[in-house]
Short mmCIF file of C-alpha atoms and ligand atoms in Angstrom, two decimals:
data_model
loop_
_atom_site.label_atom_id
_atom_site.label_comp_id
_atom_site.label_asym_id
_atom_site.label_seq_id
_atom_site.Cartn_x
_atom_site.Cartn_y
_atom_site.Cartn_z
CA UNK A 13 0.00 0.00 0.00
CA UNK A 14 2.69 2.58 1.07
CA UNK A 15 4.68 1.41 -2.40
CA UNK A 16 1.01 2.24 -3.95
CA UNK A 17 0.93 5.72 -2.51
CA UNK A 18 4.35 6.92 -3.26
CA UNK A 19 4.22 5.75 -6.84
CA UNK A 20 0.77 7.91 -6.77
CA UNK A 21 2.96 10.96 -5.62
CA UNK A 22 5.74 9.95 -7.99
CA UNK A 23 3.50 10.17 -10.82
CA UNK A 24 1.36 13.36 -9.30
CA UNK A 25 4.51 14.95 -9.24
CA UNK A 26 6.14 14.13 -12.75
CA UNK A 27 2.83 14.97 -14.52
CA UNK A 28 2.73 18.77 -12.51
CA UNK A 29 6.46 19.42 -13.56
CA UNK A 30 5.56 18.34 -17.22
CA UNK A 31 2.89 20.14 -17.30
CA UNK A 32 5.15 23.32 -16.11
CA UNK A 33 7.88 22.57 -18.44
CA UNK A 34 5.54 22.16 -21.59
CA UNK A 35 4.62 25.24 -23.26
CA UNK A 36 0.74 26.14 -23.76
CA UNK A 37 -0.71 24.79 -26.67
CA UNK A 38 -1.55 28.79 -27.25
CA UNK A 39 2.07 29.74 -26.78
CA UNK A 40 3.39 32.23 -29.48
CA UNK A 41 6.39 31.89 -31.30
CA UNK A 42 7.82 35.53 -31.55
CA UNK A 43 9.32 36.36 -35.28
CA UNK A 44 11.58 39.34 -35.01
CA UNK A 45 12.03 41.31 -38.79
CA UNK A 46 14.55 44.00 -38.95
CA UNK A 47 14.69 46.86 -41.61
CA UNK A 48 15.99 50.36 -42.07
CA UNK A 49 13.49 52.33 -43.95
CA UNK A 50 11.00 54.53 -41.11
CA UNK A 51 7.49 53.63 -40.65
CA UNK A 52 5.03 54.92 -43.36
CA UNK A 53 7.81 53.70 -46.12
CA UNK A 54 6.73 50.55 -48.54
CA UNK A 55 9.51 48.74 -46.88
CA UNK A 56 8.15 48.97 -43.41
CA UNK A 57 4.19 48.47 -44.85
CA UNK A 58 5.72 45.01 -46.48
CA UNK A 59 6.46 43.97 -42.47
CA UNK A 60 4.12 44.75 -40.99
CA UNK A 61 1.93 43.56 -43.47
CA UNK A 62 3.55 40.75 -43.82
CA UNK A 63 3.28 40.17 -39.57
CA UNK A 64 -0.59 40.83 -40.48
CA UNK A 65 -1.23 38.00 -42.86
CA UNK A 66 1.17 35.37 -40.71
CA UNK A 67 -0.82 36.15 -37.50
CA UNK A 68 -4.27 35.90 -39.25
CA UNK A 69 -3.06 32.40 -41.10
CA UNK A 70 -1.13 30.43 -38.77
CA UNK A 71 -4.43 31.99 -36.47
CA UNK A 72 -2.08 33.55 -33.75
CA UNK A 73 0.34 30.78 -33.51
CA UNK A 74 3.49 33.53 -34.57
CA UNK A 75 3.91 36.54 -33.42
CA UNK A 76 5.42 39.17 -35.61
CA UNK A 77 7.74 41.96 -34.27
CA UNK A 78 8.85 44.36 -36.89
CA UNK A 79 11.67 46.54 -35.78
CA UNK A 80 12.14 49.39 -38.76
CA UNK A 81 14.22 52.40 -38.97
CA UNK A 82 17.78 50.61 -38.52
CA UNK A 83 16.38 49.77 -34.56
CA UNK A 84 18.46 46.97 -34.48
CA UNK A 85 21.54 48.68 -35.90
CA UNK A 86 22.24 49.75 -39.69
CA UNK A 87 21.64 47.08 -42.70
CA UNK A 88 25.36 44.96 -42.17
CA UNK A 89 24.56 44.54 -38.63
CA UNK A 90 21.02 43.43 -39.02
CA UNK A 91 21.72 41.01 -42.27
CA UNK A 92 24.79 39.00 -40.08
CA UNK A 93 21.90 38.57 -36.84
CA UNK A 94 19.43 37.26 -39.62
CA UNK A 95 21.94 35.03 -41.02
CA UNK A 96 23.46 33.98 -37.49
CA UNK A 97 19.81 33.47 -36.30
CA UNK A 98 19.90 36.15 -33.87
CA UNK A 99 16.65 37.57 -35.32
CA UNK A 100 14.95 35.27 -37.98
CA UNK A 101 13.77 37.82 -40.48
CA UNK A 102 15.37 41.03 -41.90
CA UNK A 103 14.46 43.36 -45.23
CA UNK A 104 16.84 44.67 -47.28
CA UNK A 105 17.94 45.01 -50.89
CA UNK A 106 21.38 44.91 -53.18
CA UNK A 107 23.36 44.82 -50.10
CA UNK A 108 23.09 41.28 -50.03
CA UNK A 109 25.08 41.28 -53.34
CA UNK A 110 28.31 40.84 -50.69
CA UNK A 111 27.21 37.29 -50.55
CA UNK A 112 25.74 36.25 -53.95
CA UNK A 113 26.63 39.46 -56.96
CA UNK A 114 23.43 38.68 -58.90
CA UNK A 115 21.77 40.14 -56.06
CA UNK A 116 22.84 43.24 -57.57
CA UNK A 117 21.20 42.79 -60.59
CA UNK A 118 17.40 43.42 -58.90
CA UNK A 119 18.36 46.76 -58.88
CA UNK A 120 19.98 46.83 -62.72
CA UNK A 121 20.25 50.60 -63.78
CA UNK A 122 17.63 51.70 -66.65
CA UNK A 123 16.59 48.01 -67.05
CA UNK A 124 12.86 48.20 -66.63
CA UNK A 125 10.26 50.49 -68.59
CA UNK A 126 8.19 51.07 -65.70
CA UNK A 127 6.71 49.03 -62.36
CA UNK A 128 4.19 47.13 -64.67
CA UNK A 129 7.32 45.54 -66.41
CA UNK A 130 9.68 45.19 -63.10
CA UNK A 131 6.65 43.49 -61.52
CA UNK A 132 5.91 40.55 -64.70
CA UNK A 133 9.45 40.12 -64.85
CA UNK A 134 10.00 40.01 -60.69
CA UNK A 135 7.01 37.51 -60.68
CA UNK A 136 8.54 36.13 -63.46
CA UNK A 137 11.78 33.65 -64.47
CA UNK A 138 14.10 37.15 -64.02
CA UNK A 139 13.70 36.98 -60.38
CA UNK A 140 14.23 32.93 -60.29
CA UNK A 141 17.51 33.69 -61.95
CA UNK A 142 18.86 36.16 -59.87
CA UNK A 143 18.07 34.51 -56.71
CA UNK A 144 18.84 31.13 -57.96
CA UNK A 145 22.32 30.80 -55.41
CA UNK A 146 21.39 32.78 -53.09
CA UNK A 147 20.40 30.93 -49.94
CA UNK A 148 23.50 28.40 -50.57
CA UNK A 149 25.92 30.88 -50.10
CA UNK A 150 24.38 33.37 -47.37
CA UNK A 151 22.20 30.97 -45.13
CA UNK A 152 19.34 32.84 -45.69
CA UNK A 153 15.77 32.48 -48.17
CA UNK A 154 14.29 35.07 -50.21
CA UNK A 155 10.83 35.28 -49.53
CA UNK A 156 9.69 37.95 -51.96
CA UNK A 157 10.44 41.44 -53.78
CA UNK A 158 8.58 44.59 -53.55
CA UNK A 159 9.53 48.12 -54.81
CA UNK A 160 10.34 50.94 -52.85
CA UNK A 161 10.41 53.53 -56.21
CA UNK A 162 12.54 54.61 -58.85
CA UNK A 163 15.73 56.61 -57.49
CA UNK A 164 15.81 60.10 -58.91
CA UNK A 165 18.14 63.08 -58.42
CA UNK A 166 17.71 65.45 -55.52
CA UNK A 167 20.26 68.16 -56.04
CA UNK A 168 21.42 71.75 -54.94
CA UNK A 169 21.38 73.44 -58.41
CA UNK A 170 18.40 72.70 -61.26
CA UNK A 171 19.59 69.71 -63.85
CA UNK A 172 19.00 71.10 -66.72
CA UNK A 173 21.39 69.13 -68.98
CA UNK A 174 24.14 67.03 -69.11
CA UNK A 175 26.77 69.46 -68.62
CA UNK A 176 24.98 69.88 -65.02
CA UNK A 177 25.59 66.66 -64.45
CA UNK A 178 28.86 65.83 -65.09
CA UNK A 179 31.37 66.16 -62.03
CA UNK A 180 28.54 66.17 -59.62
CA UNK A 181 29.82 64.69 -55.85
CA UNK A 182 26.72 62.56 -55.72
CA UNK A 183 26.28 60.62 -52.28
CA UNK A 184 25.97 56.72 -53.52
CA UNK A 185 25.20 53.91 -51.69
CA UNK A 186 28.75 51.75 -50.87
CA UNK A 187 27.61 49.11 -53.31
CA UNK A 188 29.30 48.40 -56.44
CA UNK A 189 26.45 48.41 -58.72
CA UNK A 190 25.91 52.05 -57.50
CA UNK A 191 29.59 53.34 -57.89
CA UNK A 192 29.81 51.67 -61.05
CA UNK A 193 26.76 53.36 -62.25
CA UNK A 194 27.98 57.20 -61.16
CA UNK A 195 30.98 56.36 -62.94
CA UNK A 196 29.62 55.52 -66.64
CA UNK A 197 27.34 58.54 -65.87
CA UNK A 198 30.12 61.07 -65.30
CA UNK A 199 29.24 61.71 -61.67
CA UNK A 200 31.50 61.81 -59.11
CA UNK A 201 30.13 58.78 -56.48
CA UNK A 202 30.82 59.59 -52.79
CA UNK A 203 29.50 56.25 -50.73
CA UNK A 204 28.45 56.91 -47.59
CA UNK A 205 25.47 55.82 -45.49
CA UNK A 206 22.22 57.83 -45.69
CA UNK A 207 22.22 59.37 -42.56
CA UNK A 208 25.22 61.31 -43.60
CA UNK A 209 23.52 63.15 -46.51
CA UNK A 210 21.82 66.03 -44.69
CA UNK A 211 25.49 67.35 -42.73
CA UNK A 212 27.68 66.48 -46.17
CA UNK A 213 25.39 68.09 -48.29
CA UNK A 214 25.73 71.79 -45.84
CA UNK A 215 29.03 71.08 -45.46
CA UNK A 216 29.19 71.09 -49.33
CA UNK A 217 31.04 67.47 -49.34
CA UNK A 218 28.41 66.53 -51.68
CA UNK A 219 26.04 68.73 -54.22
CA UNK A 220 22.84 65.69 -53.62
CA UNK A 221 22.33 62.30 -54.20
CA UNK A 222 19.41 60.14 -55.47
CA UNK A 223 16.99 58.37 -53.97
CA UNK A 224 13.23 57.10 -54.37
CA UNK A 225 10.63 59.95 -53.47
CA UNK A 226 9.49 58.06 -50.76
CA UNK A 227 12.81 58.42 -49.22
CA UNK A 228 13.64 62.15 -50.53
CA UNK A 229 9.95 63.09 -48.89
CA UNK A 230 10.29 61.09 -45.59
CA UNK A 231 13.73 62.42 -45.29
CA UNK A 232 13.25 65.79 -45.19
CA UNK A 233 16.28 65.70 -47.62
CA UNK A 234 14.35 68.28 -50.30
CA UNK A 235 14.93 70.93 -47.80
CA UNK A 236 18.93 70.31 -48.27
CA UNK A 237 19.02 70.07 -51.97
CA UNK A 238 15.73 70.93 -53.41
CA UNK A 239 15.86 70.34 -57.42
CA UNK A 240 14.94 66.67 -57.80
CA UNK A 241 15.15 65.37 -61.42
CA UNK A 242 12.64 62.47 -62.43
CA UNK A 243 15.55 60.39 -64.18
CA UNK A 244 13.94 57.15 -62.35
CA UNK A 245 17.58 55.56 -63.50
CA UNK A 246 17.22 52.62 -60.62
CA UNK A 247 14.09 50.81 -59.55
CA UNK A 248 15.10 50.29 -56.09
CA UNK A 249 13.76 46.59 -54.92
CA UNK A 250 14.20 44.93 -51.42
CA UNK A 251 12.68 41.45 -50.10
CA UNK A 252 12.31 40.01 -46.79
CA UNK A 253 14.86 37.09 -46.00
CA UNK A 254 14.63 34.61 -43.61
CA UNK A 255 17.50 32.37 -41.67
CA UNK A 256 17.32 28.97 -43.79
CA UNK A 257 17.71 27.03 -40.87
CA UNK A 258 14.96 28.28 -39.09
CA UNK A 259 12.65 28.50 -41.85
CA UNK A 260 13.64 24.84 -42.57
CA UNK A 261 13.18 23.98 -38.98
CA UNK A 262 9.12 24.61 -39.24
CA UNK A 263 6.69 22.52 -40.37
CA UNK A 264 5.43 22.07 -43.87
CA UNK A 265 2.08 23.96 -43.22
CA UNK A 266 3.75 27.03 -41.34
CA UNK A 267 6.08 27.16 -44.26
CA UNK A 268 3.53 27.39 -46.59
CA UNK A 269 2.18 30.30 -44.16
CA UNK A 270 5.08 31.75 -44.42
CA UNK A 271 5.40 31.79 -48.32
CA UNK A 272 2.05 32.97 -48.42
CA UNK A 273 1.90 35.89 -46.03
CA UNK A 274 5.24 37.14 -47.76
CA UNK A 275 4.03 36.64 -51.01
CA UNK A 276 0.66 38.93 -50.08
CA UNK A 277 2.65 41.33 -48.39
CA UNK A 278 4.52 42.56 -51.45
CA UNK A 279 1.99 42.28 -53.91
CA UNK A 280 -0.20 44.73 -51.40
CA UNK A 281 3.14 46.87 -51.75
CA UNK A 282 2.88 47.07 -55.57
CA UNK A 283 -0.36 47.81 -55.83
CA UNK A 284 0.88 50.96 -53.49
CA UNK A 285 3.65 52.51 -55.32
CA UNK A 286 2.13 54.42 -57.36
CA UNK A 287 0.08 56.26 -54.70
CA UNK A 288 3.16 56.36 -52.48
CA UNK A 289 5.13 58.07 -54.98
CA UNK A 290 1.76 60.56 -55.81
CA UNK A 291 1.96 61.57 -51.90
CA UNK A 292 5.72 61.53 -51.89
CA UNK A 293 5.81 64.37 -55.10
CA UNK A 294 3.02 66.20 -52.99
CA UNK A 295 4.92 66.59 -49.64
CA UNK A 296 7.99 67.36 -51.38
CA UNK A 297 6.34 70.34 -53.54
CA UNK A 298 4.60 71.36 -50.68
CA UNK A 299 8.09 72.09 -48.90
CA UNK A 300 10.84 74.01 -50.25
CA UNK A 301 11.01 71.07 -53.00
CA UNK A 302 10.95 71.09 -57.07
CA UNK A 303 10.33 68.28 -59.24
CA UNK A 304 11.09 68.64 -62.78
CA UNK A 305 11.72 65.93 -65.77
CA UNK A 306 14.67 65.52 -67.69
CA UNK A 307 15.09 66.66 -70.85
CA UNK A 308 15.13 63.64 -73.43
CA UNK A 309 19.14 64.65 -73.99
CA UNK A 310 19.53 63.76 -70.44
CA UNK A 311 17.60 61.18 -70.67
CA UNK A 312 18.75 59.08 -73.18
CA UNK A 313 22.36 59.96 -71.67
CA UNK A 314 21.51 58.12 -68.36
CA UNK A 315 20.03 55.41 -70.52
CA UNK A 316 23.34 54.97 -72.42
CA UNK A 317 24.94 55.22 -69.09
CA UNK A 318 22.74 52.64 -67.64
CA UNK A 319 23.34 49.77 -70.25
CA UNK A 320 27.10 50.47 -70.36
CA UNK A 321 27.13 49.75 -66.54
CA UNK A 322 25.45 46.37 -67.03
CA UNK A 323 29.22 45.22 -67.82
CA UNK A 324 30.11 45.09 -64.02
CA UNK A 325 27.86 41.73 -64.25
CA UNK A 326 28.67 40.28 -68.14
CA UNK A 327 32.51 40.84 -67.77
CA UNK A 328 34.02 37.80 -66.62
CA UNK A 329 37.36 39.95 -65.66
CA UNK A 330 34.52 42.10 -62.87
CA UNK A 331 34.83 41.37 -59.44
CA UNK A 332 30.97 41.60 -59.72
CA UNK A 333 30.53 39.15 -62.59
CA UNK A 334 27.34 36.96 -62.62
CA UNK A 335 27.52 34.07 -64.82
CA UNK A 336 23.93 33.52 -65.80
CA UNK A 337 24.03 38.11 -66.50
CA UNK A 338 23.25 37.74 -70.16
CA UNK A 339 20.18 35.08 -69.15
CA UNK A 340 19.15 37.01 -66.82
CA UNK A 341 19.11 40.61 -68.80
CA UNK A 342 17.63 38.45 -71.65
CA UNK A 343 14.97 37.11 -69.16
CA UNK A 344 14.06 40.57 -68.12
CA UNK A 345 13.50 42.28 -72.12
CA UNK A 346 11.18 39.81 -72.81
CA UNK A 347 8.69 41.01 -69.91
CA UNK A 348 8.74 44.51 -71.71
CA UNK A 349 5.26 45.05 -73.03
O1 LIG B 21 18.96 48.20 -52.35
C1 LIG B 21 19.90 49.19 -52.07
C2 LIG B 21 19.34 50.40 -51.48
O2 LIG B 21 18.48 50.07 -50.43
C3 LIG B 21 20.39 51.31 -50.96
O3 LIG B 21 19.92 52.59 -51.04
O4 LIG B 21 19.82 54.93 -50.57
O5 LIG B 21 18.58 53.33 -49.10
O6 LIG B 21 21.08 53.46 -49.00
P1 LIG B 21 19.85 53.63 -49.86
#
């Protein structure tokens, strides 16, 4: 009887301690996404709607925390936590080019007519291409691709021609697609993160830069250098990424959540640009900003310059060169309307 008793309490007491130890069937799972752009921006829309559709499908079973604005330290330091695992999720663009250059090639200078043909050719075999690599050399998955706009010039002086272009100090970002690129167009490329523009461009390091409008507008950067010149030479695109082992790690059906939620996200983000860049123009002309369009001189000279860049990627001497370039350029004319 007393051997009855104390196997009773044995057992009482292993089943409380399991039941402890176990978490609730309710229990979230916490997904943290990193990303630099500030809230309002397509980039941080594409989190947090991307947190919105993974909540609703897996029915509350992840939690998504989206951390924007560079609040968990600038783009290098947020890709190498996604890719140790620190945080699971991240968005960013071409600066994961340091791991796979193809990468680079989302964001291929005067490549795409307009969003309508970026988007067919991103949802498309161009995007397969590029990314095709990718997740064997950096331990992380593309999920999708959205756009954040096409990059245009914000400068001191009107652009009136190509003369006013030439010799520019142009803040670029420190990737070589982007340095390339001011090169072939006569610019003079200073890399530097953003955050630097506003101080270099009073201290008269630099005469502007180029970015999307949703960045010149959010930015306050108009105020600095006011002239902004539609050239559109660079769709910028970025995609949420995921650490491969952890997305491996879940089961099938929350992967398929996953793909799905990401995959809404960004089409909700196309269907936004446009408006985002009609409210972007707005604030900027309401402020001290101009917007003007080039003339077709300049125009076709930033074309020229664009397609003579695309050599950084087809030379096999470039430190940059992506076998599969010419398939992949190919790929992308033949989603032109
Ligand atoms: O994809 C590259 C792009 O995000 C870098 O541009 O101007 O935001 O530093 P920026």
């Amino acid at each position: 009887m007393k051997r009855l008793l104390a196997m009773c309490v044995a057992l009482g007491l292993f089943c409380g301690l399991a039941l402890s130890v176990a978490p609730s069937a309710e229990a979230k799972t916490v997904i943290k996404i990193a990303g630099m752009k500030p809230e309002g921006e397509p980039e941080t829309v594409g989190m947090h709607k991307f947190g919105e559709y993974l909540e609703k499908l897996s029915n509350g079973k992840y939690e998504v925390k989206v951390y924007p604005n560079s609040q968990l330290g600038k783009e290098d330091s947020y890709i190498d936590q996604t890719r140790r695992g620190t945080i699971q999720m991240c968005a960013t663009g071409t600066q994961m080019s340091k791991f796979h250059p193809a990468m680079a090639m989302l964001e291929t200078p005067m490549l795409y007519e307009d969003l309508d043909h970026a988007h067919r050719a991103m949802q498309g075999d161009t995007f397969k291409l590029i990314t095709d690599g990718f997740t064997e050399k950096s331990g992380m998955r593309t999920m999708n691709v959205f756009p954040l706009g096409f990059r245009h010039f914000y400068t001191k002086k009107p652009v009136k021609s190509i003369d006013d272009i030439k010799g520019l100090k142009m803040r670029v970002p420190n990737i070589p697609l982007y340095t390339n690129f001011a090169k072939e167009a006569g610019i003079s490329g200073q890399p530097m993160p953003f955050a630097e523009v506003m101080t270099s461009i009073e201290s008269g390091a630099i005469d502007g830069g180029d970015s999307p409008l949703s960045d010149i507008a959010s930015t306050g950067v108009y105020e600095y250098a006011p002239e902004v010149t539609k050239t559109g030479h660079i769709l910028v695109l970025h995609s949420l990424f995921i650490n491969d082992k952890f997305y491996k790690s879940l089961p099938e059906q929350d992967r398929k959540w996953f793909d799905q939620a990401a995959a809404q996200a960004a089409e909700d983000v196309w269907k936004l640009m446009v408006q985002a860049d009609e409210d972007a123009a707005k604030k900027i002309t309401a402020g001290k900003g101009h917007i003007s369009e080039p003339t077709p001189e300049l125009k076709k000279y930033m074309t020229e310059a664009g397609e003579r860049s695309w050599t950084l990627f087809t030379d096999p001497k470039s430190k940059q060169h992506v076998p599969n370039a010419k398939e992949i350029l190919e790929s992308a004319k033949r989603y032109a309307k």
